[in-house]
């Protein structure tokens, strides 16, 4: 029984750590919280970051050379690029998103290792920004879209994650209780429950563990943990 309780506590701590690390990275005003329900949420998760050190609009598609911070960018990555527009105004600055068509990782910029990204969406009519509005020093964000929630794998319920292109969910920790093992509440800046994604300031996560082991009272060994991110 003690072993089951220890396993349960480890499962709860692991689940909280995974979700806390992921959710702290998202910007709800920036629309990184795409969908939310009581038992799942879909987020735009940052996976790569870079800073533009050179731009070339003379080629088609335009190319941005960037220092990478963390994982490297890859062809077909989804990215956001920061457009400064009028440099004397902050009110017209905007992020535009699209797909990287090609990456050259053999380049350097200002003597340091860098990557050149071909970005067809930069400066097109779809962005509503002029091509030269991406300037040296602009940040780049590479991202993936994931749905976190309760998934059944081999008859057990787990906290899992599924990407938009994944054929099946990836179990992360568990097993958890089949009913209510993973639940979410969404709170605004004053702590009230909200259903508006861009108003979310905190996400309350509840994880409930249930073991196959039973106590001396013939009750399953169980535990739960609640955390606000």
Short mmCIF file of C-alpha atoms in Angstrom, two decimals:
data_model
loop_
_atom_site.label_atom_id
_atom_site.label_comp_id
_atom_site.label_asym_id
_atom_site.label_seq_id
_atom_site.Cartn_x
_atom_site.Cartn_y
_atom_site.Cartn_z
CA UNK A 1 0.00 0.00 0.00
CA UNK A 2 2.83 2.42 0.86
CA UNK A 3 4.42 1.65 -2.50
CA UNK A 4 1.14 2.43 -4.27
CA UNK A 5 0.84 5.72 -2.40
CA UNK A 6 4.41 6.66 -3.28
CA UNK A 7 3.77 5.83 -6.92
CA UNK A 8 0.63 7.94 -6.83
CA UNK A 9 2.45 10.93 -5.39
CA UNK A 10 5.15 10.59 -8.02
CA UNK A 11 2.49 10.47 -10.76
CA UNK A 12 0.81 13.61 -9.41
CA UNK A 13 4.07 15.54 -9.13
CA UNK A 14 5.08 14.50 -12.65
CA UNK A 15 1.79 15.61 -14.14
CA UNK A 16 1.90 18.98 -12.40
CA UNK A 17 5.49 19.57 -13.53
CA UNK A 18 4.69 18.78 -17.17
CA UNK A 19 1.62 21.00 -17.33
CA UNK A 20 3.12 23.83 -15.29
CA UNK A 21 6.17 24.08 -17.52
CA UNK A 22 4.05 24.06 -20.66
CA UNK A 23 1.33 26.44 -19.52
CA UNK A 24 3.71 29.06 -18.13
CA UNK A 25 5.09 29.53 -21.65
CA UNK A 26 1.79 30.47 -23.29
CA UNK A 27 0.32 33.94 -23.76
CA UNK A 28 -3.45 34.01 -23.55
CA UNK A 29 -3.71 37.60 -24.86
CA UNK A 30 -1.49 36.36 -27.70
CA UNK A 31 -4.06 33.62 -28.39
CA UNK A 32 -1.77 30.72 -27.47
CA UNK A 33 -4.71 29.12 -25.64
CA UNK A 34 -6.65 27.84 -28.63
CA UNK A 35 -9.40 25.74 -27.03
CA UNK A 36 -10.41 24.87 -23.50
CA UNK A 37 -12.79 22.50 -21.76
CA UNK A 38 -13.12 20.91 -18.35
CA UNK A 39 -11.03 17.87 -19.33
CA UNK A 40 -8.70 19.10 -22.09
CA UNK A 41 -6.99 22.17 -23.43
CA UNK A 42 -5.29 22.99 -26.72
CA UNK A 43 -2.29 25.31 -26.72
CA UNK A 44 0.24 26.74 -29.10
CA UNK A 45 3.48 25.57 -27.46
CA UNK A 46 6.76 27.32 -28.16
CA UNK A 47 9.42 24.95 -29.41
CA UNK A 48 12.09 27.22 -30.91
CA UNK A 49 13.15 30.85 -30.60
CA UNK A 50 15.47 33.06 -32.60
CA UNK A 51 16.53 36.66 -33.18
CA UNK A 52 16.84 38.05 -36.72
CA UNK A 53 20.38 39.22 -37.53
CA UNK A 54 19.98 39.75 -41.31
CA UNK A 55 17.15 40.06 -43.83
CA UNK A 56 17.07 39.57 -47.58
CA UNK A 57 13.98 40.67 -49.50
CA UNK A 58 15.72 40.51 -52.89
CA UNK A 59 15.10 36.76 -53.14
CA UNK A 60 11.83 34.89 -53.42
CA UNK A 61 10.72 33.79 -50.93
CA UNK A 62 12.27 36.32 -48.52
CA UNK A 63 15.00 35.02 -46.22
CA UNK A 64 15.58 35.78 -42.56
CA UNK A 65 18.88 34.83 -40.97
CA UNK A 66 18.58 34.33 -37.23
CA UNK A 67 20.52 33.30 -34.18
CA UNK A 68 18.70 30.33 -32.68
CA UNK A 69 18.12 30.10 -28.94
CA UNK A 70 17.32 26.51 -28.02
CA UNK A 71 16.20 23.91 -30.60
CA UNK A 72 16.99 24.51 -34.26
CA UNK A 73 14.35 25.56 -36.76
CA UNK A 74 13.32 22.98 -39.36
CA UNK A 75 11.66 23.16 -42.76
CA UNK A 76 7.84 23.09 -42.47
CA UNK A 77 7.97 24.53 -38.93
CA UNK A 78 5.13 26.85 -37.96
CA UNK A 79 6.56 30.20 -36.88
CA UNK A 80 5.57 33.70 -35.82
CA UNK A 81 7.67 36.65 -37.03
CA UNK A 82 7.58 40.07 -35.40
CA UNK A 83 6.79 42.95 -37.79
CA UNK A 84 7.80 46.37 -36.48
CA UNK A 85 6.03 48.36 -39.24
CA UNK A 86 6.53 52.06 -38.41
CA UNK A 87 9.57 52.08 -36.07
CA UNK A 88 8.32 55.30 -34.44
CA UNK A 89 5.05 53.69 -33.38
CA UNK A 90 4.36 50.77 -31.05
CA UNK A 91 0.64 50.61 -31.82
CA UNK A 92 1.15 49.02 -35.26
CA UNK A 93 3.59 46.28 -34.23
CA UNK A 94 2.24 42.79 -34.90
CA UNK A 95 3.16 39.09 -35.08
CA UNK A 96 2.38 37.26 -38.33
CA UNK A 97 2.47 33.48 -38.65
CA UNK A 98 3.19 31.01 -41.40
CA UNK A 99 5.36 28.08 -42.43
CA UNK A 100 9.10 27.94 -43.07
CA UNK A 101 9.68 26.47 -46.54
CA UNK A 102 13.43 25.83 -46.24
CA UNK A 103 16.27 26.14 -43.72
CA UNK A 104 20.02 26.57 -44.28
CA UNK A 105 21.92 25.70 -41.09
CA UNK A 106 25.41 26.14 -42.58
CA UNK A 107 25.47 29.94 -42.34
CA UNK A 108 26.97 32.38 -39.87
CA UNK A 109 25.86 35.87 -38.91
CA UNK A 110 28.19 38.42 -37.36
CA UNK A 111 30.70 35.61 -36.83
CA UNK A 112 28.29 33.33 -34.95
CA UNK A 113 26.43 30.18 -36.00
CA UNK A 114 22.99 31.00 -37.41
CA UNK A 115 20.22 29.68 -39.65
CA UNK A 116 18.68 31.17 -42.77
CA UNK A 117 14.92 30.60 -42.99
CA UNK A 118 12.91 30.94 -46.21
CA UNK A 119 9.62 32.53 -45.17
CA UNK A 120 7.09 32.86 -48.04
CA UNK A 121 4.43 34.47 -45.83
CA UNK A 122 6.58 37.49 -44.86
CA UNK A 123 5.58 40.57 -46.83
CA UNK A 124 2.70 38.98 -48.71
CA UNK A 125 -0.74 40.52 -48.97
CA UNK A 126 -1.91 38.04 -46.34
CA UNK A 127 0.27 39.61 -43.64
CA UNK A 128 -1.02 43.18 -44.13
CA UNK A 129 2.54 44.35 -43.36
CA UNK A 130 5.16 45.64 -45.77
CA UNK A 131 8.10 43.28 -46.44
CA UNK A 132 10.69 45.56 -44.84
CA UNK A 133 8.82 45.69 -41.53
CA UNK A 134 10.77 42.66 -40.27
CA UNK A 135 13.97 44.24 -39.02
CA UNK A 136 17.27 43.13 -37.54
CA UNK A 137 16.60 42.26 -33.90
CA UNK A 138 13.08 40.95 -34.55
CA UNK A 139 12.16 37.80 -32.60
CA UNK A 140 10.98 34.54 -34.20
CA UNK A 141 8.86 31.93 -32.43
CA UNK A 142 8.55 28.37 -33.64
CA UNK A 143 5.57 26.51 -32.24
CA UNK A 144 3.52 23.32 -32.26
CA UNK A 145 -0.15 22.86 -31.38
CA UNK A 146 -0.88 20.27 -28.70
CA UNK A 147 -4.00 19.08 -26.91
CA UNK A 148 -3.47 17.95 -23.31
CA UNK A 149 -6.07 15.85 -21.54
CA UNK A 150 -7.14 12.39 -20.42
CA UNK A 151 -6.51 9.66 -23.00
CA UNK A 152 -7.17 5.93 -22.80
CA UNK A 153 -4.20 3.76 -23.78
CA UNK A 154 -4.33 -0.04 -23.46
CA UNK A 155 -7.37 0.22 -21.21
CA UNK A 156 -5.79 2.70 -18.77
CA UNK A 157 -6.40 6.44 -18.52
CA UNK A 158 -3.37 8.75 -18.72
CA UNK A 159 -2.54 12.41 -18.87
CA UNK A 160 -1.53 12.57 -22.50
CA UNK A 161 -0.67 14.92 -25.32
CA UNK A 162 -1.67 14.85 -28.98
CA UNK A 163 -0.23 17.06 -31.70
CA UNK A 164 -2.21 18.16 -34.72
CA UNK A 165 -0.29 15.77 -36.97
CA UNK A 166 -0.02 12.86 -34.53
CA UNK A 167 -1.88 9.69 -35.32
CA UNK A 168 -2.38 8.79 -31.68
CA UNK A 169 -1.90 10.49 -28.30
CA UNK A 170 1.32 10.17 -26.33
CA UNK A 171 0.77 9.09 -22.69
CA UNK A 172 2.82 11.26 -20.33
CA UNK A 173 1.96 10.16 -16.79
CA UNK A 174 -0.54 7.84 -15.17
CA UNK A 175 -2.64 5.94 -14.80
CA UNK A 176 -5.17 8.42 -13.42
CA UNK A 177 -8.81 7.99 -12.46
CA UNK A 178 -10.95 7.05 -15.48
CA UNK A 179 -13.53 9.71 -14.56
CA UNK A 180 -12.25 13.13 -13.56
CA UNK A 181 -8.62 12.05 -13.51
CA UNK A 182 -7.63 15.27 -15.29
CA UNK A 183 -9.69 18.44 -14.99
CA UNK A 184 -9.16 22.14 -15.70
CA UNK A 185 -10.71 25.40 -14.52
CA UNK A 186 -9.98 28.74 -16.18
CA UNK A 187 -9.80 31.94 -14.13
CA UNK A 188 -9.50 35.58 -15.15
CA UNK A 189 -7.31 38.25 -13.54
CA UNK A 190 -9.62 38.65 -10.53
CA UNK A 191 -10.04 34.90 -9.98
CA UNK A 192 -13.46 34.47 -11.55
CA UNK A 193 -14.21 31.53 -13.85
CA UNK A 194 -14.12 32.57 -17.51
CA UNK A 195 -14.96 30.89 -20.81
CA UNK A 196 -13.06 33.44 -22.91
CA UNK A 197 -9.61 32.16 -23.93
CA UNK A 198 -7.96 35.58 -24.10
CA UNK A 199 -9.20 36.50 -20.59
CA UNK A 200 -7.56 33.53 -18.88
CA UNK A 201 -4.94 34.57 -16.32
CA UNK A 202 -4.72 31.31 -14.35
CA UNK A 203 -5.44 27.69 -15.15
CA UNK A 204 -6.36 25.40 -12.26
CA UNK A 205 -5.28 21.81 -12.86
CA UNK A 206 -6.60 18.86 -10.84
CA UNK A 207 -5.03 15.40 -11.19
CA UNK A 208 -6.54 12.37 -9.45
CA UNK A 209 -4.57 9.15 -9.08
CA UNK A 210 -6.21 5.77 -8.62
CA UNK A 211 -4.28 2.58 -7.88
CA UNK A 212 -5.28 -1.03 -8.43
CA UNK A 213 -4.08 -1.64 -4.85
CA UNK A 214 -6.69 -1.57 -2.07
CA UNK A 215 -6.51 -0.49 1.54
CA UNK A 216 -7.45 -2.73 4.46
CA UNK A 217 -10.95 -1.21 4.13
CA UNK A 218 -11.11 -2.57 0.56
CA UNK A 219 -10.90 0.94 -0.90
CA UNK A 220 -8.60 1.75 -3.84
CA UNK A 221 -5.47 3.70 -2.93
CA UNK A 222 -6.07 7.18 -4.33
CA UNK A 223 -4.74 10.70 -4.08
CA UNK A 224 -5.21 14.06 -5.77
CA UNK A 225 -3.37 17.32 -6.34
CA UNK A 226 -4.64 20.77 -7.33
CA UNK A 227 -2.38 23.52 -8.63
CA UNK A 228 -2.93 26.90 -10.29
CA UNK A 229 -0.60 27.97 -13.06
#
